[in-house]
């Protein structure tokens, strides 16, 4: 079968080969995508404009779905779990007047079921982005990748294959030929060198300010410039030990008369922190946040001095809530993923996690197209599926951000008012003042606002303070403050169009409205949903259990068909095998046996599926939860077809009325495109 519209990776002069896939941006999303593609047998190369990887912690919360995806990468989850702080050190968000002062409230975000692996085989994690990057690089090195500095010079005959090319910036893109050509610029021996690299598929995972997105002319849509902040990365073992002993947590929201900030405890044991501070340029400049000024600010928020505070990095950044208008362009050859495609407020931790799920959705589709088992139109389904999820997660992150603002608002500190005051000084009457006076005015107004946090006001004896403290208690007790986990959105998101086949009676449910509240995940086997998790035994004689998610291979593009040991279902499976073989698609059949009905297990499937051998018998692990088919709201005469990314492509709830061969042809054509 031909690869349908893509150039062969032939060399037409020296190093000018056409790479199957070129990824621009070596953040977690680009690195995860390169690992998943390599495991599926697709060669790729990664370009990164920076000469070294950042040590700024950035993202730190890895949600359930991302951890499930990481289970497909050999040993990665175990490394994260071994290296992250114990859960008791980060399960809480703490609200206080200083780290050594009054506690306004605290919220524990880990519920018992979160650690019991009922809805997922793995728990969430708290692990800094730069540490994750190091683990991903180790994985790539194990897969044969090399990390290269800017040493490729003019006339070099080196291949770009399986390389992470550091210090290489994409400066132009040409998609007018049968392949995409990018021009990469690098500095070599003090001289700027430009090199053309050709590829069949180009993926921009180059972050919120994506060069790829700008070069192909894709706009962002949504709310921009919600808030400007300064991020201060620092170490203090003393502060870490103090909080370990006094009040361990992940986030500390600190409000006092001298300063306001959010402290992220990346690892209390190592004393690694990031302080997020509101930033109001042009009255404030990044020069106002010198290392000395930041140490002073840290001391104000801590409420005491620690002599070992070591400020590593100070970065300004802007919070946006935007999604790219398109995720794919130029004849399905250029795609965007991660922050290049969507920029969220950090509230809820959906940024990096959504990007990792983009990569997982995309990897099997790219592999199918490059291997010629699907037309390039399959890549259109990436945007059809992932863009609506990104739009929803943007709205949810915005709602979370506004929810987080409810605490300062209850204390009389409205962030909306602060931003309005700032705009008034920048654009209103305040703009006629000299810049020095504007700064004084802004500082004075903010100081007056923070004065409401004084102990003389914020106490139970003061009627105003008592009322505000009562409001705070209501917010915390009713779950109206910022949440850490969103199981319903994390595991329960569903694709409503794309590489799936919806049921004829599938009525689109009303659009969900993000509430900012935690909602529990309810397992679903509807097409477009993630396959529900249940522990099963693959070898009935073994005590070893695996998750249903483990039935899907991470090493090849393979669909799985889940059936019960029923005559009609075995017939369906045999016909599915024939159709898959015609399409050159790998299919594995998983026969689910319930714990109370294993008669014939030893040879039933072998006889029923002969001569096909790519099947596995699995037995449910006895538990207090319902059996597999009940959990899926199906009968045991039903069947479920699962895609290589663990999402359900098709199902029949209680058997087929028509010809199973015809139905399987229809299903695979709908999912992968016309044969």
XYZ file of C-alpha atoms in Angstrom, residues 43-446:
404
model
C 11.645 8.173 12.638
C 11.533 11.798 13.699
C 13.827 14.685 14.536
C 13.336 17.488 17.064
C 14.547 21.084 16.668
C 14.889 23.317 19.741
C 15.860 27.001 19.495
C 17.384 27.145 22.981
C 20.933 25.886 23.414
C 20.134 24.245 26.759
C 17.057 22.943 28.551
C 15.464 25.281 31.090
C 15.746 24.479 34.803
C 12.746 26.693 35.611
C 10.172 24.303 37.157
C 7.098 25.660 35.259
C 4.310 23.031 35.148
C 4.296 20.542 38.025
C 0.942 18.728 38.194
C 0.540 15.578 36.076
C -3.076 14.480 35.942
C -4.525 10.956 35.738
C -4.833 10.784 31.970
C -1.265 11.980 31.369
C 0.056 9.455 33.887
C -1.892 6.735 32.033
C -0.206 7.794 28.792
C 3.170 7.746 30.557
C 2.541 4.083 31.434
C 3.098 3.389 27.708
C 6.666 4.740 28.064
C 8.913 2.115 29.652
C 9.543 2.795 33.332
C 8.592 6.497 33.191
C 5.734 6.332 35.712
C 7.879 4.375 38.167
C 10.650 7.001 37.865
C 8.183 9.843 38.502
C 6.624 8.071 41.484
C 10.040 7.290 42.930
C 11.294 10.870 42.543
C 8.244 12.969 43.421
C 7.620 14.110 47.013
C 5.297 11.870 49.113
C 1.649 12.807 48.569
C 1.195 13.999 52.167
C 3.639 16.825 51.424
C 1.560 18.297 48.565
C -2.079 17.307 49.003
C -3.127 20.687 50.481
C -3.563 24.280 49.312
C -2.974 26.665 52.213
C -4.278 30.223 52.560
C -2.481 32.444 55.065
C -1.342 35.946 56.023
C 2.280 34.725 55.944
C 3.980 31.342 56.052
C 4.691 31.895 59.743
C 1.483 33.828 60.476
C -2.250 33.171 60.664
C -3.794 30.358 58.620
C -6.942 31.586 56.886
C -7.852 28.091 55.694
C -6.547 24.959 54.007
C -8.062 22.505 51.527
C -7.069 18.843 51.167
C -7.382 17.880 47.491
C -6.665 14.158 47.750
C -9.663 11.938 48.490
C -9.256 8.271 49.537
C -10.484 6.969 46.157
C -7.759 8.999 44.389
C -5.162 6.588 45.761
C -7.181 3.373 45.386
C -6.902 2.987 41.577
C -10.629 2.431 41.132
C -11.140 4.667 38.075
C -7.529 4.685 36.870
C -4.571 2.315 37.299
C -2.334 5.213 38.362
C -2.592 8.292 40.582
C -1.822 11.938 39.807
C 1.704 13.272 40.408
C 3.478 16.449 41.560
C 6.708 16.629 39.570
C 8.475 19.675 38.126
C 8.525 20.079 34.358
C 12.310 20.317 34.052
C 12.703 17.038 35.962
C 10.139 15.427 33.656
C 12.107 16.756 30.658
C 15.267 15.070 31.958
C 13.446 11.725 32.265
C 12.000 12.080 28.749
C 15.472 12.811 27.343
C 16.781 9.676 29.033
C 13.980 7.703 27.356
C 14.917 9.169 23.959
C 18.591 8.347 24.457
C 17.535 4.757 25.180
C 15.662 4.816 21.850
C 18.829 5.879 20.014
C 18.413 9.662 19.922
C 21.389 11.999 20.103
C 21.316 15.486 21.600
C 23.325 17.736 19.270
C 24.610 21.263 19.825
C 24.715 23.832 16.984
C 27.542 21.988 15.252
C 25.901 21.224 11.907
C 27.600 23.578 9.493
C 27.354 24.333 5.808
C 28.584 21.437 3.741
C 28.092 18.938 6.570
C 26.898 15.542 5.395
C 25.424 14.572 8.770
C 21.968 13.022 8.822
C 19.316 14.763 10.911
C 17.663 11.450 11.755
C 16.869 10.663 15.441
C 18.423 13.846 16.739
C 17.425 16.617 19.123
C 19.108 19.602 17.484
C 19.685 22.263 20.149
C 20.228 25.920 19.293
C 18.349 25.592 15.981
C 15.589 28.107 15.323
C 12.963 27.667 12.619
C 13.007 30.947 10.622
C 10.958 30.046 7.543
C 8.538 27.390 6.285
C 7.825 26.475 2.669
C 4.998 24.004 2.013
C 4.711 24.614 -1.738
C 6.369 21.318 -2.786
C 5.447 17.672 -2.189
C 7.185 18.060 1.165
C 7.631 20.810 3.766
C 10.955 22.674 3.878
C 11.968 24.616 6.945
C 15.013 26.818 7.242
C 16.807 26.325 10.556
C 19.166 29.014 11.810
C 21.974 28.306 14.284
C 25.225 29.861 15.482
C 28.344 27.851 14.654
C 31.774 29.155 15.703
C 30.300 32.649 16.075
C 28.810 32.571 12.576
C 25.102 32.325 11.740
C 24.439 29.242 9.644
C 21.195 28.434 7.840
C 20.208 24.918 6.844
C 17.187 23.617 4.933
C 15.470 20.549 6.364
C 12.762 18.692 4.427
C 9.978 16.655 6.009
C 6.642 15.068 5.175
C 4.952 16.231 8.381
C 5.922 19.253 10.482
C 4.588 19.593 14.031
C 4.848 22.806 16.026
C 5.190 22.060 19.734
C 7.149 25.263 20.285
C 5.144 26.800 23.086
C 2.765 29.695 23.655
C 4.700 32.083 21.390
C 4.930 29.424 18.645
C 7.069 30.446 15.669
C 5.479 27.692 13.573
C 1.990 29.037 14.287
C 3.044 32.577 13.338
C 4.906 31.526 10.178
C 1.875 29.647 8.807
C -0.463 32.502 9.768
C -2.745 30.801 12.286
C -4.367 33.216 14.760
C -5.321 32.622 18.379
C -8.876 33.187 19.568
C -10.003 33.911 23.137
C -9.078 36.193 26.012
C -5.521 37.484 26.012
C -3.514 39.324 28.655
C -5.653 38.258 31.631
C -2.865 38.954 34.103
C 0.844 39.714 34.028
C 3.029 38.005 36.624
C 6.637 37.541 37.642
C 7.821 34.038 38.423
C 10.702 33.753 40.932
C 12.454 30.375 41.128
C 14.440 29.954 44.344
C 15.854 27.403 46.756
C 15.775 27.522 50.549
C 16.342 24.326 52.488
C 15.562 26.261 55.655
C 12.116 27.278 54.410
C 11.495 23.756 53.099
C 12.305 22.191 56.472
C 10.202 24.803 58.280
C 7.130 24.032 56.133
C 7.710 20.270 56.346
C 7.450 20.594 60.094
C 4.757 23.268 60.370
C 2.370 23.011 57.429
C 3.283 21.079 54.259
C 1.368 21.844 51.073
C 1.626 22.366 47.318
C 0.336 25.929 46.968
C 0.446 28.715 49.537
C -1.784 31.736 48.834
C -0.328 34.564 50.922
C -2.105 37.859 51.632
C -0.632 40.487 53.949
C -0.259 44.250 54.250
C 3.207 44.261 52.654
C 2.860 41.777 49.803
C 0.614 39.302 48.001
C 1.789 36.200 46.181
C 1.313 32.508 45.480
C 4.124 30.190 46.512
C 4.406 26.868 44.670
C 6.302 24.278 46.733
C 7.856 22.128 44.003
C 9.733 19.982 46.526
C 9.794 20.809 50.236
C 12.514 18.215 50.863
C 14.879 19.972 48.456
C 13.592 23.436 49.375
C 12.632 24.258 45.773
C 9.979 26.935 45.243
C 8.474 29.258 42.668
C 6.852 32.501 43.813
C 4.226 34.053 41.526
C 3.774 37.810 41.989
C 1.330 40.163 40.186
C 3.183 42.454 37.764
C 1.967 45.852 36.513
C 4.104 47.278 33.699
C 5.028 49.903 32.602
C 4.865 51.411 36.108
C 6.745 48.320 37.264
C 9.633 46.935 35.223
C 11.369 43.589 35.449
C 14.406 45.513 36.779
C 12.307 46.256 39.909
C 12.482 42.504 40.597
C 16.213 42.177 41.203
C 17.485 39.191 43.195
C 17.830 41.471 46.222
C 14.262 42.832 45.833
C 12.896 39.293 45.379
C 14.622 38.063 48.550
C 13.066 40.982 50.437
C 9.641 40.110 49.014
C 10.081 36.431 49.944
C 10.906 37.433 53.531
C 7.750 39.581 53.698
C 5.587 36.703 52.529
C 7.314 34.145 54.745
C 7.068 36.394 57.780
C 10.640 35.669 58.869
C 14.109 35.536 57.335
C 15.888 32.474 56.040
C 19.516 33.207 55.259
C 19.831 30.457 52.648
C 17.330 31.878 50.119
C 19.025 31.473 46.728
C 17.164 33.135 43.835
C 17.904 31.175 40.642
C 15.729 32.772 37.998
C 13.257 35.661 37.563
C 10.856 35.562 34.599
C 7.924 37.774 33.578
C 5.004 36.019 31.901
C 1.485 36.766 30.693
C -1.606 34.675 31.363
C -3.836 34.021 28.331
C -6.918 31.907 27.614
C -6.737 31.274 23.871
C -7.033 28.457 21.334
C -5.600 28.414 17.805
C -8.256 28.853 15.112
C -6.808 25.814 13.331
C -4.601 22.941 14.502
C -3.712 21.744 10.990
C -2.937 23.391 7.642
C -1.051 23.118 4.330
C -2.672 19.937 3.092
C -2.512 18.111 6.450
C 1.268 18.487 6.549
C 1.694 21.117 9.292
C 0.114 20.636 12.728
C 0.159 22.396 16.100
C 0.128 20.709 19.514
C 0.519 21.737 23.155
C 0.853 25.426 24.066
C 1.390 26.244 20.375
C -2.278 25.277 19.888
C -3.770 26.434 23.204
C -2.776 28.752 26.078
C -4.586 28.340 29.395
C -4.424 30.000 32.796
C -2.480 27.569 35.032
C -5.433 27.105 37.401
C -6.291 23.405 37.310
C -3.052 22.360 35.611
C -4.572 21.686 32.178
C -1.828 23.248 30.022
C 0.899 20.604 29.797
C -1.597 17.781 30.396
C -3.783 18.789 27.439
C -0.627 18.974 25.292
C 0.486 15.467 26.293
C -2.962 14.191 25.337
C -2.647 16.027 21.981
C 0.561 14.069 21.351
C -1.098 10.761 22.243
C -4.024 11.461 19.904
C -1.668 12.426 17.085
C 1.026 9.717 17.281
C -1.006 6.733 16.018
C -2.607 8.828 13.282
C 0.739 10.034 11.938
C 2.092 6.475 12.102
C -0.955 5.146 10.198
C -0.572 7.770 7.458
C 3.196 7.373 7.051
C 2.938 3.569 6.990
C 0.222 3.845 4.349
C -2.614 2.165 6.253
C -4.699 5.373 6.223
C -4.994 8.403 3.921
C -3.633 11.760 5.058
C -7.239 12.874 5.673
C -7.036 10.896 8.945
C -4.928 13.776 10.285
C -7.945 16.090 9.927
C -9.561 14.152 12.764
C -6.821 15.420 15.109
C -8.260 18.936 14.926
C -11.851 17.650 14.937
C -11.200 15.790 18.191
C -8.657 17.869 20.067
C -9.764 21.432 19.328
C -13.177 21.094 21.093
C -11.386 19.594 24.120
C -8.938 22.529 24.109
C -11.802 25.033 23.910
C -13.536 23.327 26.848
C -10.315 23.164 28.897
C -9.726 26.866 28.198
C -13.169 27.680 29.586
C -12.580 25.393 32.566
C -9.172 26.986 33.280
C -10.776 30.447 33.055
C -13.492 29.368 35.469
C -10.810 27.967 37.802
C -8.889 31.254 37.608
C -12.028 33.212 38.525
C -12.759 30.714 41.306
C -9.231 31.256 42.669
C -9.969 34.989 42.765
C -12.936 34.412 45.090
C -10.589 34.180 48.097
C -8.890 37.586 47.694
C -12.286 39.067 46.745
C -13.738 37.797 50.053
C -10.839 39.556 51.809
C -11.743 42.835 50.100
C -9.019 42.521 47.451
C -10.722 42.348 44.084
C -8.201 41.520 41.323
C -10.682 43.018 38.832
C -10.527 46.328 40.704
C -6.708 46.142 40.793
C -6.568 45.641 37.020
C -9.116 48.446 36.469
C -7.033 50.820 38.627
C -3.932 49.859 36.644
C -5.679 50.488 33.294
C -6.948 53.845 34.601
C -3.397 54.902 35.473
C -2.035 53.670 32.122
C -4.822 54.928 29.837
C -6.990 57.298 31.895
C -6.318 60.558 33.713
C -3.287 58.953 35.374
C -1.561 58.749 31.989
C -0.835 62.521 32.059
C 1.342 62.026 35.144
C 5.100 61.502 34.742
C 6.018 57.773 34.880
C 7.642 58.172 38.329
C 4.432 59.636 39.781
C 2.359 56.932 38.082
C 4.441 54.327 39.914
C 4.020 56.136 43.243
C 0.255 56.416 42.673
C -0.057 52.722 41.777
C 2.020 51.615 44.793
C -0.017 53.890 47.071
C -3.385 52.593 45.860
C -2.265 48.966 46.176
